[in-house]
Coordinates of C-alpha atoms in Angstrom, one line a residue:
Chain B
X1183 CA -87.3 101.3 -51.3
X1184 CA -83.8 101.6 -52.9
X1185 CA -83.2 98.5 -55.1
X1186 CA -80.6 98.2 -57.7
X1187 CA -82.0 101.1 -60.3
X1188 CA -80.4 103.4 -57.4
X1189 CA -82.2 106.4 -58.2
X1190 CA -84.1 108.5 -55.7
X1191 CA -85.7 111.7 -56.5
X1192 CA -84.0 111.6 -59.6
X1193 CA -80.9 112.0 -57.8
X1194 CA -78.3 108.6 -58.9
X1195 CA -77.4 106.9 -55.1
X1196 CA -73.9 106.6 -56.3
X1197 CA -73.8 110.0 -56.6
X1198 CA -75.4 110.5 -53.2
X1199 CA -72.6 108.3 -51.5
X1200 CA -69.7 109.7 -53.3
X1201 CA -70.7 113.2 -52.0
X1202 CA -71.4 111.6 -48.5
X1203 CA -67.9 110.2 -48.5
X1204 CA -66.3 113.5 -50.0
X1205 CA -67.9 115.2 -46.7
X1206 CA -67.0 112.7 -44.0
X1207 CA -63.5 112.7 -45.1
X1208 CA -63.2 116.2 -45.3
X1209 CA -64.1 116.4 -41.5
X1210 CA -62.1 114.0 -40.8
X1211 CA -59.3 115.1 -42.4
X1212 CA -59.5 119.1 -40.7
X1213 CA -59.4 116.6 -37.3
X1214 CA -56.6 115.4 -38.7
X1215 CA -55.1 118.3 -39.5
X1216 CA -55.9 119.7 -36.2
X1217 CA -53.8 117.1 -34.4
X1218 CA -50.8 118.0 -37.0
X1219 CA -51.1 121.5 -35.8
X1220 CA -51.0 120.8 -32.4
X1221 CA -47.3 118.6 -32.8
X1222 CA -46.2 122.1 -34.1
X1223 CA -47.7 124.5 -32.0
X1224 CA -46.6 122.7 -28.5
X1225 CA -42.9 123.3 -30.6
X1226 CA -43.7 126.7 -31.0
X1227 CA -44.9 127.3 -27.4
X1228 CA -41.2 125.8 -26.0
X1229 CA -39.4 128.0 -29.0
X1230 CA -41.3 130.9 -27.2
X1231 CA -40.4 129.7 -23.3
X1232 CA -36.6 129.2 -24.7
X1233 CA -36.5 132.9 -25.9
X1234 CA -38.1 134.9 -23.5
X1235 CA -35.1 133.5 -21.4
X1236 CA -32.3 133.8 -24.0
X1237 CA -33.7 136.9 -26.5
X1238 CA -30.3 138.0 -27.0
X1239 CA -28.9 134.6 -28.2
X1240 CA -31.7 134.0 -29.9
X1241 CA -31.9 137.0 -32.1
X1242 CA -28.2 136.2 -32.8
X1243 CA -28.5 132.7 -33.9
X1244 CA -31.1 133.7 -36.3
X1245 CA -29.2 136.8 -37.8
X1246 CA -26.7 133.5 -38.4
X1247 CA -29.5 131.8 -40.5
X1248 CA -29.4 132.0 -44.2
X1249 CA -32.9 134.8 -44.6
X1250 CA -32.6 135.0 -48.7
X1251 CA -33.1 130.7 -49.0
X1252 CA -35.7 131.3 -46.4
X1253 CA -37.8 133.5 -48.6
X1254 CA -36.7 131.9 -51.3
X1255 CA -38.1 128.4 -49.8
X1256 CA -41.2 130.4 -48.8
X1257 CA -42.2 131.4 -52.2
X1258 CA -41.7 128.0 -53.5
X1259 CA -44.1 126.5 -51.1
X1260 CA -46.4 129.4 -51.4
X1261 CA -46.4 128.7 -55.0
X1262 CA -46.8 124.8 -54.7
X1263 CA -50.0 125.7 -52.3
X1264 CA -51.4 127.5 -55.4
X1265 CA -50.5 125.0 -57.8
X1266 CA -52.0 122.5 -56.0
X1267 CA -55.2 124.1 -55.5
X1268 CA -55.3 124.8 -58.9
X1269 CA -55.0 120.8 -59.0
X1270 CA -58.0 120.4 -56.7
X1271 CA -60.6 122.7 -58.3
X1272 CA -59.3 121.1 -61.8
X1273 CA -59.9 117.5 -60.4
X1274 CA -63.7 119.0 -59.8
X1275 CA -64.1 120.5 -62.9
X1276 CA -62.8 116.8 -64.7
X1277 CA -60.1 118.7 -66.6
X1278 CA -57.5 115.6 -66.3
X1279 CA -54.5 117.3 -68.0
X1280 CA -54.8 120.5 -66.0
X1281 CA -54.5 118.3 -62.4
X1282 CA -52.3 116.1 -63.5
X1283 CA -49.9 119.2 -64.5
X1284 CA -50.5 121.2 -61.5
X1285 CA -49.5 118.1 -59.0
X1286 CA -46.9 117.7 -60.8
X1287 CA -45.6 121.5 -60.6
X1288 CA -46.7 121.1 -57.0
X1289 CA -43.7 118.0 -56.8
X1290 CA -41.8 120.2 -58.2
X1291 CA -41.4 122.9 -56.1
X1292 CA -41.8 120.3 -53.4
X1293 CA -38.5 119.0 -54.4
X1294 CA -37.4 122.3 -54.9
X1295 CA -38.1 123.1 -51.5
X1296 CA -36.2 120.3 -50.1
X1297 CA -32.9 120.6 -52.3
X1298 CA -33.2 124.1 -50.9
X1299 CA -33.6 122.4 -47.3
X1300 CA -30.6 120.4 -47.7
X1301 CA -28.1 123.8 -49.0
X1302 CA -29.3 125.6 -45.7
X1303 CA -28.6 122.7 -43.6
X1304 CA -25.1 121.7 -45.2
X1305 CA -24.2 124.9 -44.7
X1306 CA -24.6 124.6 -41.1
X1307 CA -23.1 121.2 -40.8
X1308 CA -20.2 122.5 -43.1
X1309 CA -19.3 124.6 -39.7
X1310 CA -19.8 122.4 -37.1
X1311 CA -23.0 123.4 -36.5
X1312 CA -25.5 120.5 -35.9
X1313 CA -27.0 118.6 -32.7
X1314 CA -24.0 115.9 -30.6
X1315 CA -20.9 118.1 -32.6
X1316 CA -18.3 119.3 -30.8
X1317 CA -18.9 123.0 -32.7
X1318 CA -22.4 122.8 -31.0
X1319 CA -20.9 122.0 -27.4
X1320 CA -19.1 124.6 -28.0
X1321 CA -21.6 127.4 -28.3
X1322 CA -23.7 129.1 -25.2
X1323 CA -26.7 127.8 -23.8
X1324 CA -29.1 129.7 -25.5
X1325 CA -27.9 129.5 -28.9
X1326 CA -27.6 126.0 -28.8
X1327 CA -30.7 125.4 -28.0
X1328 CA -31.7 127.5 -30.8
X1329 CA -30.3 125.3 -33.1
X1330 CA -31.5 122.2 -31.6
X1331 CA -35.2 123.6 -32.0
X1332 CA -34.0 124.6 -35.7
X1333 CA -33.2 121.3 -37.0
X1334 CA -35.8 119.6 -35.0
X1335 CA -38.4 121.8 -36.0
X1336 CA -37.5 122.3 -39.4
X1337 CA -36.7 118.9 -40.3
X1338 CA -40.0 117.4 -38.6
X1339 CA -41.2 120.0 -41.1
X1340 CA -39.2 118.0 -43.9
X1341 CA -40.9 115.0 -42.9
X1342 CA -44.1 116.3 -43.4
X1343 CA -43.1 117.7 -46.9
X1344 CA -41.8 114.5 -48.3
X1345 CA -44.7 112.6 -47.2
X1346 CA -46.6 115.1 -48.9
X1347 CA -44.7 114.4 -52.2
X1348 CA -45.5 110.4 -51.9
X1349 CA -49.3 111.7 -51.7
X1350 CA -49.5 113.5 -54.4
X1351 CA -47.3 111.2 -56.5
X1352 CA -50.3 108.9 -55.5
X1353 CA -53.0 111.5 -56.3
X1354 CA -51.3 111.8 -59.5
X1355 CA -51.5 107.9 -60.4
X1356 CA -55.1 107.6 -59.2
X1357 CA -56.0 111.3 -61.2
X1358 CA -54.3 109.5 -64.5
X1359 CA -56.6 106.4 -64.0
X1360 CA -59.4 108.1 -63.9
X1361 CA -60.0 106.7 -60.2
X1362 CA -59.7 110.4 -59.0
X1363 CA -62.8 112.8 -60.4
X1364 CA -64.7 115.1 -60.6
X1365 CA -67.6 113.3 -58.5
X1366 CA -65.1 111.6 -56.3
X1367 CA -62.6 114.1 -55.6
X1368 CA -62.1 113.9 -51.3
X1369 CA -59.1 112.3 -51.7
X1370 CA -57.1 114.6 -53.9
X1371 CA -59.3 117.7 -51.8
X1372 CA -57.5 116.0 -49.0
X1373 CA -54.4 115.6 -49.7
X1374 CA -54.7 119.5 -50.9
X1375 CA -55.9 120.6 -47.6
X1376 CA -52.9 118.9 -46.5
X1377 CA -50.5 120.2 -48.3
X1378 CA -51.7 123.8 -47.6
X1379 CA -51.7 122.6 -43.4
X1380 CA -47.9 122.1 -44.3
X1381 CA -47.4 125.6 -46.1
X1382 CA -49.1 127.2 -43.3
X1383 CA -46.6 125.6 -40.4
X1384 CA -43.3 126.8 -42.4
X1385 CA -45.0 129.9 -43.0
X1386 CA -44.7 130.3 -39.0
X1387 CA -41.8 128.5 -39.0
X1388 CA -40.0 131.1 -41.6
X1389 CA -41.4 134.1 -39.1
X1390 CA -40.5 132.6 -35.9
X1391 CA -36.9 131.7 -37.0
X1392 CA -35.6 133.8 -39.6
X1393 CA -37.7 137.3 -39.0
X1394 CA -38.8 138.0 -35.3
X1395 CA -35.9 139.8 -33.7
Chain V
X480 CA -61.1 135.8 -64.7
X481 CA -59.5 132.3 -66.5
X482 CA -62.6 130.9 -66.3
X483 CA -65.8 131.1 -64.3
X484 CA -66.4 130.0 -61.0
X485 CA -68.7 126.4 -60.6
X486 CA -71.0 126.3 -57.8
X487 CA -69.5 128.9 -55.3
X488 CA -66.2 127.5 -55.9
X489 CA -63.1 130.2 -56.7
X490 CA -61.8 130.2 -60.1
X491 CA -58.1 130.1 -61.4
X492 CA -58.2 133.8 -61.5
X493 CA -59.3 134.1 -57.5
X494 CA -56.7 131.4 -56.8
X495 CA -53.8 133.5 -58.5
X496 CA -54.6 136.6 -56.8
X497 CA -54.4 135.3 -53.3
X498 CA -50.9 133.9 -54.5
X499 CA -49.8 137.1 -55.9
X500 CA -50.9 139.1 -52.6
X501 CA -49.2 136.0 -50.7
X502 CA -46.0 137.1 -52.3
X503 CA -46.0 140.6 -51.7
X504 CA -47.0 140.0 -48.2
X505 CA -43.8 137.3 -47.9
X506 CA -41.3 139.7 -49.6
X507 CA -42.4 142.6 -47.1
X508 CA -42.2 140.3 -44.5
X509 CA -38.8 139.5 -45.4
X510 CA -37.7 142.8 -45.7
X511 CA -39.1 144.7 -42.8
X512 CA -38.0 142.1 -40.3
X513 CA -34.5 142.0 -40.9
X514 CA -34.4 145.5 -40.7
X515 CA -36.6 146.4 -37.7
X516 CA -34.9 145.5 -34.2
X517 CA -37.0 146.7 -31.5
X518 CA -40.1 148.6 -30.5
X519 CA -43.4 147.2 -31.1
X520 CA -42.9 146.4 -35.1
X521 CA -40.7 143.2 -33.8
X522 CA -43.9 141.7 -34.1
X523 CA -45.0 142.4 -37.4
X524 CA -43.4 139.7 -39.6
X525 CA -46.1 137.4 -37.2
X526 CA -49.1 139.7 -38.0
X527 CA -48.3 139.3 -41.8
X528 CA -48.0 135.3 -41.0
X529 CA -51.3 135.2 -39.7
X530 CA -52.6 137.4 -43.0
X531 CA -50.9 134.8 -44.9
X532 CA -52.9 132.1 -42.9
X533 CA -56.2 133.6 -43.3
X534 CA -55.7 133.7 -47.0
X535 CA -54.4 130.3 -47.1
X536 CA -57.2 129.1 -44.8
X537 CA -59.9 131.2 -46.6
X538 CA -59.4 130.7 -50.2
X539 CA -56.7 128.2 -51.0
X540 CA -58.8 125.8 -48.4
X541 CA -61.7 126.7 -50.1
X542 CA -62.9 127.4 -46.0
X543 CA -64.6 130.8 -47.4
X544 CA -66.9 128.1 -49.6
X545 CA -68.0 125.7 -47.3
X546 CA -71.0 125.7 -45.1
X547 CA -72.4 123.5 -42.7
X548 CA -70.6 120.9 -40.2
X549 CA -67.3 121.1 -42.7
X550 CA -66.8 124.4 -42.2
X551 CA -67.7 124.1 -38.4
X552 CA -65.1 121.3 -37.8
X553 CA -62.2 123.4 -39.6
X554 CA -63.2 126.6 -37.9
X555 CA -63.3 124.5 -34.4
X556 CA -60.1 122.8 -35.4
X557 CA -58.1 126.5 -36.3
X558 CA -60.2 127.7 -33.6
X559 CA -58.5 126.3 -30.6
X560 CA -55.1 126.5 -32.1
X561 CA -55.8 130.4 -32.0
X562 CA -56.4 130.3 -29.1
X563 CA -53.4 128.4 -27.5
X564 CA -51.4 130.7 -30.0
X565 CA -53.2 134.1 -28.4
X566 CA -52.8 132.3 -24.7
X567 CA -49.4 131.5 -25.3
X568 CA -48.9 135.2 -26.9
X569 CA -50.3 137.0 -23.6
X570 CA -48.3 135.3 -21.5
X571 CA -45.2 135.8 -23.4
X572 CA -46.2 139.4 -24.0
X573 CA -45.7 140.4 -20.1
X574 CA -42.7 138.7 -19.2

């Protein structure tokens, strides 16, 4: 019987349920993940239907697309997904300062990423260029709809990256307060695995729209 | 090696490898397709992607460290997105 010296086989039960909660809410969250992957992929598969029928406009409108802030924005978020699992394993190894400074290098970037977002964009809307403008009715079929999928695809990207921001300005808090450990790390584990789910979508997103002729 | 890794977990020094290969793969992404137009290297820059998402996956996602049901639900999960991606792929591929 378990009463409240909760210890069984020398093993603490608080222990016990932290480590069953850090492994239900990691399957949960790859579920999770699994549905976010699937929003994106059904984009990718009508990006792929679009160009087999308009290649040519396609492979235009891209050459059009600004490839140096791409890969610029790719490294930063390729850097942030390091950072911030540097955060995770810190978190489990209870070295506070260390996770603290890597989510917050992880913001950062984030940020970074975003500003980054913005420049591209403006650019684009500086010509005209952006969906209900005239300059867009004005262009062909194809590379219109290029551009639709672009902004639509890259901001619901956007999205995802700022909400990542607000989670791991939380994970910061909750790291800071000590609510956030090394024995009850799934949320910050989480919220890694999440941030990671978002590198790997504009890591797609970068090939499909800036690289693939 | 920063510092050694605890119970089967990678260690600072595994994690900035991966991101230093990461980088290399991204800039020659970058550079080879911009520059090659047609034949059947169009498709590289998507072959290094999915590199880059093996490494992600593997070792940034810890999925190279995880046994049991964990790792079966995130294998299941990227499992069936491969395989819309490779479905999708095959069909494009003969139009």
């Amino acid at each position: 019987m378990i009463t409240g010296g909760s210890r069984i086989n020398g093993m603490r039960m608080d222990g016990i349920e932290a480590a069953r909660e850090n492994l239900t809410a990691k399957i949960g969250m790859w579920l999770f993940i699994l549905t976010e992957l699937f929003l994106f992929v059904v984009l990718f598969i009508v990006f792929l239907s679009y160009r087999s029928l308009y290649g040519e406009e396609f492979h235009r409108a891209s050459m059009g697309l600004n490839g140096a802030l791409a890969t610029a924005n790719t490294l930063i978020l390729l850097t942030s997904s390091f950072s911030v699992a540097v955060s995770v394993a810190a978190v489990k190894r209870d070295n506070r300062g260390l996770a603290v400074a890597a989510v917050g290098a992880t913001i950062g970037l984030a940020l970074l990423f975003l500003v980054n977002k913005y420049m591209e964009w403006s650019e684009k809307i500086a010509h005209g260029i952006f969906p209900g403008s005239d300059g867009m009715a004005g262009l062909d079929d194809g590379t219109r709809i290029f551009y639709n999928l672009y902004y639509v695809m890259t901001g619901l990207h956007a999205v995802h990256v700022i909400a990542g921001i607000v989670l791991l300005a939380v994970m910061a808090v909750l790291i800071l307060k000590g609510r956030v450990c090394g024995a009850k790390h799934a949320a910050h584990e989480n919220t890694g695995l999440y941030w990671h789910m978002v590198d790997i979508v504009w890591i797609y997103l970068f090939s499909f729209f800036y690289l693939v002729s | 090696m920063v510092e050694k890794q605890i119970a089967g977990k990678p260690g600072y020094g595994t994690y900035l490898l991966v991101w230093a290969a990461l980088v290399v793969f991204t800039i020659a992404a970058a550079t080879s397709g911009r520059f090659i137009t047609e034949g059947r290297l169009d498709s590289l820059p998507l072959v290094i992607a999915f590199v880059k998402t093996c490494l992600v996956a593997a070792i940034f996602m810890n999925l190279k460290y995880e046994r049991g049901i964990v790792r079966a639900s995130a294998l299941f999960a990227l499992g069936i997105i491969l395989i819309l991606g490779l479905l999708t792929f095959s069909d494009y591929g003969y139009r």
